Amino acid sequence: MNTVVKFGGSSLASSEQFKKVGSIIRADKERKYVVPSAPGKRFDGDVKVTDMLYSCYRQAAAGKDFSSNFENIKDRYQEIIDGLDLDISLEDEFKVIEENFRNQIGEDYAASRGEYLNGILMAKYLDYEFVDAADVICFDEDGDFDAKLTDKKLSRRLSGIERAVVPGFYGSRADGTIKTFSRGGSDITGSLVAKAVHSDLYENWTDVSGFLMADPRIIKNPVPISTITYREMRELSYMGASVLHEDAVFPLRQEGIPINIKNTNRPEDQGTMIVESTCNKPKYTITGIGGVKGYVSVTIEKAMMNAEVGFGRKVLQVFEEAGLTFEHIPSGIDTFSVLVNQKEFEKKEQQIIAGLHRAVRPDLIELEPDLALIAVVGRGMKRTRGTAGRIFAALAHSHVNVKMIDQGSSELNIIIGVEKRDFEAAIKAIYSIFVLSQV
Ligand code: ASP
């Protein structure tokens, strides 16, 4: 049995937070492999060490004096060393890093030092072995992640180690140059380690007690989600409820390893279990509600378009050529709408309208901006009758005008388009009918 535990930046932002992490790890001897992030924000308005490193390096790359910012970074680690009373000095490490900054070694290297140094401190604090991610997380010469080689190296290396700390967020190319994942990428390292050691469980510790059924900025004290499937999570994350890096899911899904999202500041909370599939029946018909604002609907009208072979392809090609992805394509007999991100669309608006005219000679093109999409997600919906009916009745009672409806063939979600100004009211109405009325 073994558990891989990943701690996010806020969980390791100070010596005080490190102590909480220490007691969490020591409370369960199965927590054998630890993946730390760099120290994050200690309070609102604070700056993450990763961001400090980026801006310090930018100064170095511009040939400016970066010593004062560099000292601030050193101070963040010294506070942790002092607060934990660790018998260690990072002076030599900082000398090397400073020299490398001066030689303008690269931004990825700079950013990765946050995790690297935190990993060294964590290993010392726990008395675990430190494994540099540069030796075991591999990228190819184009900077693309090499999953096969990583799995081979990681599993080989960790098979001989009982307890180890592997810093998150970075790895290296064959020539030794450092490469990072995208922001928040320590989640990915954690899942790669879990896959490599065939972990029974991947615990991802952060500052929230898992997924909530709705956005707490809209719904007061929403019910936490105790179990969610990978697919449901993907739907909700896409619709704004992001707790875990998207790319962290794939390696775990392949192995069927469950993820438990836990809160370092409230370790007693059960958190959210993310699983491949489960017989566990959700308490409510729906698992959660997500939503995103900022869409525009582009409706193309043309008499007899239904008889025109290739009409949809030609329309979508115009969006493709403009480099835009589409969200939904509701269609009627003589109308075809494409929902796209409004900000992206606005940059190419006239090019797209002209393109559509050329491609399909429409009778009319109508734009409807300021739309919001709401996803009602739940594995339980498939087996329940009347879910859609209840949603739309609730929306009607709240005087929300529905602009678009899309139920995916998976029957895992129902997507509703509403005007931006109705967004909050719609989410409240749906939450209330499924959760507050307890059916
Ligand atoms: N420290 C990195 C970031 O701030 C990676 C991570 O925390 O996962 O994005």
GROMACS .gro file of C-alpha atoms and ligand atoms in nm:
model
  448
    1MET     CA    1   0.000   0.000   0.000
    2ASN     CA    2   0.120   0.350  -0.070
    3THR     CA    3  -0.029   0.693  -0.113
    4VAL     CA    4   0.118   0.977  -0.316
    5VAL     CA    5   0.052   1.318  -0.163
    6LYS     CA    6   0.082   1.646  -0.348
    7PHE     CA    7   0.074   1.976  -0.160
    8GLY     CA    8  -0.012   2.300  -0.335
    9GLY     CA    9   0.158   2.634  -0.285
   10SER     CA   10  -0.075   2.769  -0.016
   11SER     CA   11  -0.018   2.447   0.184
   12LEU     CA   12   0.356   2.522   0.187
   13ALA     CA   13   0.358   2.900   0.196
   14SER     CA   14   0.525   2.933   0.538
   15SER     CA   15   0.682   2.732   0.820
   16GLU     CA   16   0.345   2.728   0.991
   17GLN     CA   17   0.189   2.562   0.686
   18PHE     CA   18   0.483   2.320   0.659
   19LYS     CA   19   0.408   2.205   1.013
   20LYS     CA   20   0.047   2.121   0.919
   21VAL     CA   21   0.178   1.928   0.620
   22GLY     CA   22   0.429   1.745   0.842
   23SER     CA   23   0.154   1.626   1.077
   24ILE     CA   24  -0.067   1.518   0.788
   25ILE     CA   25   0.213   1.306   0.641
   26ARG     CA   26   0.315   1.159   0.974
   27ALA     CA   27  -0.045   1.070   1.057
   28ASP     CA   28  -0.048   0.798   0.791
   29LYS     CA   29   0.255   0.582   0.719
   30GLU     CA   30   0.122   0.500   0.371
   31ARG     CA   31   0.198   0.857   0.264
   32LYS     CA   32   0.532   0.757   0.119
   33TYR     CA   33   0.582   0.983  -0.181
   34VAL     CA   34   0.547   1.358  -0.152
   35VAL     CA   35   0.522   1.614  -0.434
   36PRO     CA   36   0.552   1.975  -0.317
   37SER     CA   37   0.473   2.299  -0.502
   38ALA     CA   38   0.670   2.619  -0.446
   39PRO     CA   39   0.565   2.838  -0.150
   40GLY     CA   40   0.243   3.014  -0.249
   41LYS     CA   41   0.050   3.309  -0.108
   42ARG     CA   42   0.041   3.348   0.271
   43PHE     CA   43  -0.238   3.603   0.264
   44ASP     CA   44  -0.452   3.792   0.013
   45GLY     CA   45  -0.230   4.018  -0.193
   46ASP     CA   46   0.086   3.816  -0.122
   47VAL     CA   47   0.302   3.697  -0.415
   48LYS     CA   48   0.375   3.332  -0.496
   49VAL     CA   49   0.744   3.239  -0.505
   50THR     CA   50   0.695   3.115  -0.864
   51ASP     CA   51   0.580   3.464  -0.966
   52MET     CA   52   0.868   3.621  -0.772
   53LEU     CA   53   1.109   3.398  -0.964
   54TYR     CA   54   0.956   3.488  -1.299
   55SER     CA   55   0.979   3.860  -1.236
   56CYS     CA   56   1.328   3.837  -1.086
   57TYR     CA   57   1.446   3.641  -1.386
   58ARG     CA   58   1.293   3.893  -1.625
   59GLN     CA   59   1.510   4.159  -1.459
   60ALA     CA   60   1.816   3.936  -1.495
   61ALA     CA   61   1.736   3.866  -1.860
   62ALA     CA   62   1.706   4.239  -1.924
   63GLY     CA   63   2.050   4.287  -1.772
   64LYS     CA   64   1.905   4.479  -1.474
   65ASP     CA   65   2.004   4.453  -1.109
   66PHE     CA   66   1.790   4.176  -0.961
   67SER     CA   67   1.957   4.150  -0.620
   68SER     CA   68   1.676   4.300  -0.414
   69ASN     CA   69   1.410   4.068  -0.559
   70PHE     CA   70   1.648   3.778  -0.521
   71GLU     CA   71   1.692   3.858  -0.152
   72ASN     CA   72   1.313   3.856  -0.107
   73ILE     CA   73   1.300   3.505  -0.250
   74LYS     CA   74   1.579   3.392  -0.019
   75ASP     CA   75   1.385   3.536   0.274
   76ARG     CA   76   1.080   3.323   0.195
   77TYR     CA   77   1.288   3.005   0.229
   78GLN     CA   78   1.483   3.129   0.530
   79GLU     CA   79   1.157   3.186   0.718
   80ILE     CA   80   1.070   2.820   0.657
   81ILE     CA   81   1.415   2.699   0.765
   82ASP     CA   82   1.407   2.910   1.082
   83GLY     CA   83   1.047   2.831   1.169
   84LEU     CA   84   1.110   2.458   1.140
   85ASP     CA   85   1.448   2.480   1.304
   86LEU     CA   86   1.606   2.289   1.017
   87ASP     CA   87   1.976   2.219   1.023
   88ILE     CA   88   2.030   2.314   0.659
   89SER     CA   89   2.158   2.606   0.454
   90LEU     CA   90   2.049   2.688   0.100
   91GLU     CA   91   2.335   2.938   0.054
   92ASP     CA   92   2.526   2.719  -0.194
   93GLU     CA   93   2.208   2.647  -0.390
   94PHE     CA   94   2.129   3.019  -0.411
   95LYS     CA   95   2.484   3.095  -0.531
   96VAL     CA   96   2.438   2.854  -0.821
   97ILE     CA   97   2.093   2.991  -0.901
   98GLU     CA   98   2.216   3.352  -0.893
   99GLU     CA   99   2.501   3.265  -1.126
  100ASN     CA  100   2.262   3.087  -1.363
  101PHE     CA  101   2.028   3.389  -1.359
  102ARG     CA  102   2.322   3.610  -1.446
  103ASN     CA  103   2.405   3.378  -1.738
  104GLN     CA  104   2.041   3.404  -1.849
  105ILE     CA  105   1.989   3.030  -1.840
  106GLY     CA  106   1.615   3.045  -1.918
  107GLU     CA  107   1.277   3.125  -1.769
  108ASP     CA  108   1.172   2.765  -1.711
  109TYR     CA  109   1.482   2.696  -1.505
  110ALA     CA  110   1.412   3.010  -1.302
  111ALA     CA  111   1.051   2.918  -1.229
  112SER     CA  112   1.138   2.558  -1.143
  113ARG     CA  113   1.367   2.662  -0.858
  114GLY     CA  114   1.063   2.733  -0.641
  115GLU     CA  115   0.968   2.365  -0.631
  116TYR     CA  116   1.328   2.246  -0.633
  117LEU     CA  117   1.422   2.436  -0.317
  118ASN     CA  118   1.094   2.355  -0.143
  119GLY     CA  119   1.157   1.988  -0.224
  120ILE     CA  120   1.498   2.000  -0.058
  121LEU     CA  121   1.348   2.156   0.256
  122MET     CA  122   1.057   1.914   0.261
  123ALA     CA  123   1.288   1.611   0.229
  124LYS     CA  124   1.501   1.740   0.514
  125TYR     CA  125   1.199   1.813   0.734
  126LEU     CA  126   1.045   1.469   0.680
  127ASP     CA  127   1.373   1.280   0.659
  128TYR     CA  128   1.269   1.144   0.316
  129GLU     CA  129   1.502   1.106   0.018
  130PHE     CA  130   1.511   1.399  -0.228
  131VAL     CA  131   1.473   1.298  -0.594
  132ASP     CA  132   1.535   1.584  -0.836
  133ALA     CA  133   1.250   1.595  -1.089
  134ALA     CA  134   1.508   1.688  -1.356
  135ASP     CA  135   1.634   1.328  -1.337
  136VAL     CA  136   1.299   1.156  -1.371
  137ILE     CA  137   1.045   1.379  -1.552
  138CYS     CA  138   1.136   1.386  -1.921
  139PHE     CA  139   1.065   1.618  -2.212
  140ASP     CA  140   1.181   1.571  -2.571
  141GLU     CA  141   1.394   1.823  -2.761
  142ASP     CA  142   1.081   2.008  -2.880
  143GLY     CA  143   0.977   2.053  -2.520
  144ASP     CA  144   0.692   1.802  -2.541
  145PHE     CA  145   0.636   1.581  -2.241
  146ASP     CA  146   0.766   1.224  -2.289
  147ALA     CA  147   0.523   1.004  -2.094
  148LYS     CA  148   0.686   0.670  -2.174
  149LEU     CA  149   1.039   0.765  -2.078
  150THR     CA  150   0.916   0.943  -1.766
  151ASP     CA  151   0.723   0.642  -1.647
  152LYS     CA  152   1.023   0.417  -1.705
  153LYS     CA  153   1.269   0.644  -1.527
  154LEU     CA  154   1.035   0.736  -1.243
  155SER     CA  155   0.928   0.383  -1.163
  156ARG     CA  156   1.283   0.251  -1.182
  157ARG     CA  157   1.414   0.525  -0.956
  158LEU     CA  158   1.137   0.512  -0.699
  159SER     CA  159   1.121   0.134  -0.681
  160GLY     CA  160   1.436   0.138  -0.472
  161ILE     CA  161   1.323   0.415  -0.238
  162GLU     CA  162   1.088   0.363   0.053
  163ARG     CA  163   1.002   0.731   0.105
  164ALA     CA  164   1.081   1.017  -0.131
  165VAL     CA  165   1.012   1.381  -0.212
  166VAL     CA  166   0.987   1.467  -0.583
  167PRO     CA  167   0.940   1.841  -0.650
  168GLY     CA  168   0.649   1.928  -0.880
  169PHE     CA  169   0.612   2.138  -1.193
  170TYR     CA  170   0.934   2.064  -1.387
  171GLY     CA  171   1.154   1.809  -1.556
  172SER     CA  172   1.428   1.823  -1.817
  173ARG     CA  173   1.512   1.752  -2.178
  174ALA     CA  174   1.775   1.495  -2.275
  175ASP     CA  175   2.038   1.772  -2.288
  176GLY     CA  176   1.964   1.857  -1.924
  177THR     CA  177   1.787   2.191  -1.983
  178ILE     CA  178   1.493   2.245  -1.750
  179LYS     CA  179   1.137   2.253  -1.880
  180THR     CA  180   0.825   2.325  -1.678
  181PHE     CA  181   0.467   2.216  -1.726
  182SER     CA  182   0.206   2.491  -1.761
  183ARG     CA  183   0.106   2.681  -1.446
  184GLY     CA  184  -0.034   2.466  -1.169
  185GLY     CA  185   0.165   2.176  -1.315
  186SER     CA  186   0.271   2.019  -0.984
  187ASP     CA  187  -0.063   1.838  -0.999
  188ILE     CA  188   0.069   1.662  -1.309
  189THR     CA  189   0.393   1.558  -1.139
  190GLY     CA  190   0.188   1.416  -0.852
  191SER     CA  191  -0.022   1.207  -1.086
  192LEU     CA  192   0.286   1.083  -1.275
  193VAL     CA  193   0.446   0.972  -0.950
  194ALA     CA  194   0.121   0.799  -0.848
  195LYS     CA  195   0.114   0.613  -1.179
  196ALA     CA  196   0.482   0.516  -1.160
  197VAL     CA  197   0.460   0.366  -0.811
  198HIS     CA  198   0.116   0.207  -0.874
  199SER     CA  199  -0.022   0.406  -0.591
  200ASP     CA  200  -0.351   0.308  -0.428
  201LEU     CA  201  -0.451   0.667  -0.387
  202TYR     CA  202  -0.339   1.012  -0.501
  203GLU     CA  203  -0.412   1.278  -0.242
  204ASN     CA  204  -0.407   1.630  -0.373
  205TRP     CA  205  -0.390   1.872  -0.079
  206THR     CA  206  -0.496   2.229  -0.135
  207ASP     CA  207  -0.684   2.509   0.042
  208VAL     CA  208  -1.040   2.397  -0.034
  209SER     CA  209  -1.221   2.085   0.083
  210GLY     CA  210  -1.274   1.957  -0.268
  211PHE     CA  211  -1.537   2.037  -0.528
  212LEU     CA  212  -1.852   2.217  -0.428
  213MET     CA  213  -2.188   2.166  -0.594
  214ALA     CA  214  -2.189   2.527  -0.712
  215ASP     CA  215  -1.975   2.839  -0.709
  216PRO     CA  216  -1.965   2.972  -0.350
  217ARG     CA  217  -1.962   3.329  -0.485
  218ILE     CA  218  -2.315   3.266  -0.612
  219ILE     CA  219  -2.453   3.006  -0.370
  220LYS     CA  220  -2.395   3.053   0.001
  221ASN     CA  221  -2.227   2.747   0.155
  222PRO     CA  222  -2.286   2.506  -0.131
  223VAL     CA  223  -2.288   2.136  -0.046
  224PRO     CA  224  -1.945   1.972  -0.098
  225ILE     CA  225  -1.928   1.690  -0.353
  226SER     CA  226  -1.812   1.373  -0.180
  227THR     CA  227  -1.765   1.155  -0.491
  228ILE     CA  228  -1.737   1.258  -0.853
  229THR     CA  229  -1.633   1.066  -1.164
  230TYR     CA  230  -1.349   1.180  -1.388
  231ARG     CA  231  -1.598   1.257  -1.665
  232GLU     CA  232  -1.821   1.465  -1.440
  233MET     CA  233  -1.518   1.651  -1.313
  234ARG     CA  234  -1.406   1.728  -1.664
  235GLU     CA  235  -1.747   1.877  -1.744
  236LEU     CA  236  -1.750   2.089  -1.429
  237SER     CA  237  -1.387   2.198  -1.459
  238TYR     CA  238  -1.447   2.306  -1.815
  239MET     CA  239  -1.734   2.514  -1.684
  240GLY     CA  240  -1.528   2.705  -1.435
  241ALA     CA  241  -1.498   2.479  -1.129
  242SER     CA  242  -1.128   2.413  -1.153
  243VAL     CA  243  -0.950   2.251  -0.859
  244LEU     CA  244  -0.705   2.023  -1.040
  245HIS     CA  245  -0.483   2.074  -1.347
  246GLU     CA  246  -0.659   1.922  -1.645
  247ASP     CA  247  -0.355   1.721  -1.757
  248ALA     CA  248  -0.325   1.554  -1.418
  249VAL     CA  249  -0.622   1.333  -1.484
  250PHE     CA  250  -0.501   1.131  -1.782
  251PRO     CA  251  -0.218   0.926  -1.622
  252LEU     CA  252  -0.443   0.837  -1.328
  253ARG     CA  253  -0.741   0.745  -1.540
  254GLN     CA  254  -0.526   0.503  -1.734
  255GLU     CA  255  -0.441   0.325  -1.411
  256GLY     CA  256  -0.775   0.364  -1.236
  257ILE     CA  257  -0.612   0.542  -0.942
  258PRO     CA  258  -0.860   0.750  -0.740
  259ILE     CA  259  -0.782   1.109  -0.641
  260ASN     CA  260  -0.880   1.261  -0.312
  261ILE     CA  261  -0.889   1.641  -0.302
  262LYS     CA  262  -0.817   1.742   0.058
  263ASN     CA  263  -0.781   2.064   0.254
  264THR     CA  264  -0.452   2.114   0.442
  265ASN     CA  265  -0.620   2.363   0.673
  266ARG     CA  266  -0.910   2.127   0.750
  267PRO     CA  267  -0.763   1.777   0.722
  268GLU     CA  268  -1.063   1.630   0.905
  269ASP     CA  269  -1.289   1.718   0.609
  270GLN     CA  270  -1.351   1.421   0.386
  271GLY     CA  271  -1.283   1.616   0.065
  272THR     CA  272  -1.384   1.497  -0.280
  273MET     CA  273  -1.303   1.152  -0.417
  274ILE     CA  274  -1.254   1.151  -0.794
  275VAL     CA  275  -1.301   0.804  -0.940
  276GLU     CA  276  -1.330   0.630  -1.276
  277SER     CA  277  -1.673   0.489  -1.196
  278THR     CA  278  -1.873   0.410  -0.887
  279CYS     CA  279  -2.193   0.248  -0.766
  280ASN     CA  280  -2.206   0.518  -0.501
  281LYS     CA  281  -2.534   0.696  -0.564
  282PRO     CA  282  -2.509   1.072  -0.538
  283LYS     CA  283  -2.731   1.218  -0.271
  284TYR     CA  284  -2.895   1.448  -0.522
  285THR     CA  285  -3.001   1.390  -0.882
  286ILE     CA  286  -2.728   1.625  -0.997
  287THR     CA  287  -2.362   1.621  -0.897
  288GLY     CA  288  -2.288   1.986  -0.957
  289ILE     CA  289  -2.355   2.304  -1.152
  290GLY     CA  290  -2.089   2.492  -1.343
  291GLY     CA  291  -2.109   2.803  -1.554
  292VAL     CA  292  -1.908   3.043  -1.765
  293LYS     CA  293  -1.993   3.384  -1.906
  294GLY     CA  294  -1.861   3.542  -2.221
  295TYR     CA  295  -2.011   3.370  -2.523
  296VAL     CA  296  -2.159   3.500  -2.844
  297SER     CA  297  -2.403   3.314  -3.064
  298VAL     CA  298  -2.354   3.359  -3.439
  299THR     CA  299  -2.674   3.256  -3.618
  300ILE     CA  300  -2.673   3.198  -3.991
  301GLU     CA  301  -3.011   3.198  -4.162
  302LYS     CA  302  -3.069   3.067  -4.510
  303ALA     CA  303  -3.384   2.929  -4.668
  304MET     CA  304  -3.353   2.558  -4.755
  305MET     CA  305  -3.014   2.521  -4.588
  306ASN     CA  306  -3.121   2.177  -4.467
  307ALA     CA  307  -3.110   2.052  -4.823
  308GLU     CA  308  -2.763   2.191  -4.890
  309VAL     CA  309  -2.497   1.921  -4.858
  310GLY     CA  310  -2.186   2.037  -4.673
  311PHE     CA  311  -2.345   2.350  -4.525
  312GLY     CA  312  -2.230   2.283  -4.169
  313ARG     CA  313  -1.878   2.195  -4.275
  314LYS     CA  314  -1.843   2.516  -4.474
  315VAL     CA  315  -1.964   2.725  -4.181
  316LEU     CA  316  -1.734   2.556  -3.935
  317GLN     CA  317  -1.441   2.588  -4.172
  318VAL     CA  318  -1.472   2.966  -4.153
  319PHE     CA  319  -1.432   2.947  -3.776
  320GLU     CA  320  -1.148   2.699  -3.813
  321GLU     CA  321  -0.962   2.930  -4.050
  322ALA     CA  322  -1.000   3.212  -3.798
  323GLY     CA  323  -0.844   2.984  -3.534
  324LEU     CA  324  -1.158   2.966  -3.318
  325THR     CA  325  -1.299   2.660  -3.144
  326PHE     CA  326  -1.674   2.632  -3.114
  327GLU     CA  327  -1.867   2.534  -2.803
  328HIS     CA  328  -2.206   2.434  -2.938
  329ILE     CA  329  -2.387   2.427  -3.273
  330PRO     CA  330  -2.763   2.428  -3.218
  331SER     CA  331  -2.945   2.411  -3.551
  332GLY     CA  332  -3.293   2.439  -3.701
  333ILE     CA  333  -3.427   2.381  -4.052
  334ASP     CA  334  -3.316   2.715  -4.189
  335THR     CA  335  -3.084   2.830  -3.910
  336PHE     CA  336  -2.748   2.720  -3.787
  337SER     CA  337  -2.592   2.880  -3.479
  338VAL     CA  338  -2.237   2.863  -3.361
  339LEU     CA  339  -2.155   2.950  -2.999
  340VAL     CA  340  -1.802   3.077  -2.952
  341ASN     CA  341  -1.596   3.264  -2.697
  342GLN     CA  342  -1.688   3.630  -2.733
  343LYS     CA  343  -1.344   3.779  -2.666
  344GLU     CA  344  -1.183   3.555  -2.927
  345PHE     CA  345  -1.465   3.624  -3.171
  346GLU     CA  346  -1.444   4.001  -3.135
  347LYS     CA  347  -1.082   3.997  -3.251
  348LYS     CA  348  -1.186   3.834  -3.581
  349GLU     CA  349  -1.549   3.949  -3.607
  350GLN     CA  350  -1.552   4.109  -3.953
  351GLN     CA  351  -1.320   3.847  -4.102
  352ILE     CA  352  -1.562   3.576  -3.990
  353ILE     CA  353  -1.873   3.755  -4.114
  354ALA     CA  354  -1.714   3.813  -4.454
  355GLY     CA  355  -1.593   3.453  -4.458
  356LEU     CA  356  -1.944   3.323  -4.387
  357HIS     CA  357  -2.089   3.532  -4.667
  358ARG     CA  358  -1.836   3.395  -4.909
  359ALA     CA  359  -1.871   3.036  -4.789
  360VAL     CA  360  -2.249   2.987  -4.770
  361ARG     CA  361  -2.422   3.300  -4.908
  362PRO     CA  362  -2.660   3.332  -4.610
  363ASP     CA  363  -2.983   3.535  -4.609
  364LEU     CA  364  -2.893   3.681  -4.270
  365ILE     CA  365  -2.625   3.666  -4.004
  366GLU     CA  366  -2.732   3.758  -3.654
  367LEU     CA  367  -2.507   3.805  -3.353
  368GLU     CA  368  -2.624   3.760  -2.998
  369PRO     CA  369  -2.348   3.863  -2.756
  370ASP     CA  370  -2.325   3.847  -2.374
  371LEU     CA  371  -2.446   3.494  -2.328
  372ALA     CA  372  -2.355   3.262  -2.043
  373LEU     CA  373  -2.350   2.883  -2.043
  374ILE     CA  374  -2.457   2.676  -1.746
  375ALA     CA  375  -2.381   2.304  -1.718
  376VAL     CA  376  -2.595   2.087  -1.496
  377VAL     CA  377  -2.383   1.776  -1.447
  378GLY     CA  378  -2.469   1.441  -1.294
  379ARG     CA  379  -2.420   1.072  -1.357
  380GLY     CA  380  -2.754   1.019  -1.184
  381MET     CA  381  -2.950   1.207  -1.451
  382LYS     CA  382  -2.942   0.918  -1.696
  383ARG     CA  383  -3.163   0.709  -1.472
  384THR     CA  384  -3.393   0.986  -1.357
  385ARG     CA  385  -3.694   1.106  -1.545
  386GLY     CA  386  -3.797   1.468  -1.547
  387THR     CA  387  -3.461   1.630  -1.477
  388ALA     CA  388  -3.483   1.861  -1.775
  389GLY     CA  389  -3.845   1.941  -1.691
  390ARG     CA  390  -3.750   2.045  -1.340
  391ILE     CA  391  -3.463   2.261  -1.461
  392PHE     CA  392  -3.678   2.452  -1.707
  393ALA     CA  393  -3.968   2.488  -1.468
  394ALA     CA  394  -3.729   2.634  -1.210
  395LEU     CA  395  -3.585   2.874  -1.466
  396ALA     CA  396  -3.930   2.983  -1.579
  397HIS     CA  397  -4.034   3.052  -1.220
  398SER     CA  398  -3.727   3.269  -1.180
  399HIS     CA  399  -3.812   3.457  -1.501
  400VAL     CA  400  -3.498   3.337  -1.675
  401ASN     CA  401  -3.525   3.324  -2.050
  402VAL     CA  402  -3.350   3.017  -2.195
  403LYS     CA  403  -3.154   3.091  -2.512
  404MET     CA  404  -3.011   2.750  -2.588
  405ILE     CA  405  -3.040   2.389  -2.470
  406ASP     CA  406  -2.797   2.107  -2.535
  407GLN     CA  407  -2.818   1.766  -2.375
  408GLY     CA  408  -2.509   1.563  -2.457
  409SER     CA  409  -2.561   1.208  -2.579
  410SER     CA  410  -2.379   1.084  -2.270
  411GLU     CA  411  -2.674   1.216  -2.067
  412LEU     CA  412  -2.416   1.332  -1.820
  413ASN     CA  413  -2.501   1.695  -1.854
  414ILE     CA  414  -2.752   1.948  -1.975
  415ILE     CA  415  -2.611   2.276  -2.101
  416ILE     CA  416  -2.825   2.584  -2.094
  417GLY     CA  417  -2.748   2.917  -2.257
  418VAL     CA  418  -2.888   3.228  -2.086
  419GLU     CA  419  -2.828   3.598  -2.103
  420LYS     CA  420  -2.533   3.711  -1.892
  421ARG     CA  421  -2.756   3.916  -1.663
  422ASP     CA  422  -2.963   3.605  -1.581
  423PHE     CA  423  -2.658   3.392  -1.499
  424GLU     CA  424  -2.667   3.411  -1.118
  425ALA     CA  425  -3.046   3.384  -1.100
  426ALA     CA  426  -3.040   3.074  -1.319
  427ILE     CA  427  -2.776   2.898  -1.106
  428LYS     CA  428  -2.967   2.985  -0.789
  429ALA     CA  429  -3.290   2.849  -0.935
  430ILE     CA  430  -3.133   2.520  -1.044
  431TYR     CA  431  -2.945   2.473  -0.716
  432SER     CA  432  -3.255   2.543  -0.521
  433ILE     CA  433  -3.477   2.295  -0.705
  434PHE     CA  434  -3.229   2.007  -0.680
  435VAL     CA  435  -3.051   2.069  -0.353
  436LEU     CA  436  -3.251   2.293  -0.123
  437SER     CA  437  -3.575   2.114  -0.195
  438GLN     CA  438  -3.382   1.790  -0.119
  439VAL     CA  439  -3.516   1.559  -0.385
  440ASP     N1  440   0.436   2.673  -0.865
  440ASP     C1  441   0.378   2.652  -0.992
  440ASP     C2  442   0.270   2.757  -1.016
  440ASP     O1  443   0.255   2.850  -0.938
  440ASP     C3  444   0.326   2.515  -1.011
  440ASP     C4  445   0.225   2.468  -0.911
  440ASP     O2  446   0.206   2.528  -0.806
  440ASP     O3  447   0.161   2.367  -0.937
  440ASP     O4  448   0.202   2.752  -1.115
   0.00000   0.00000   0.00000
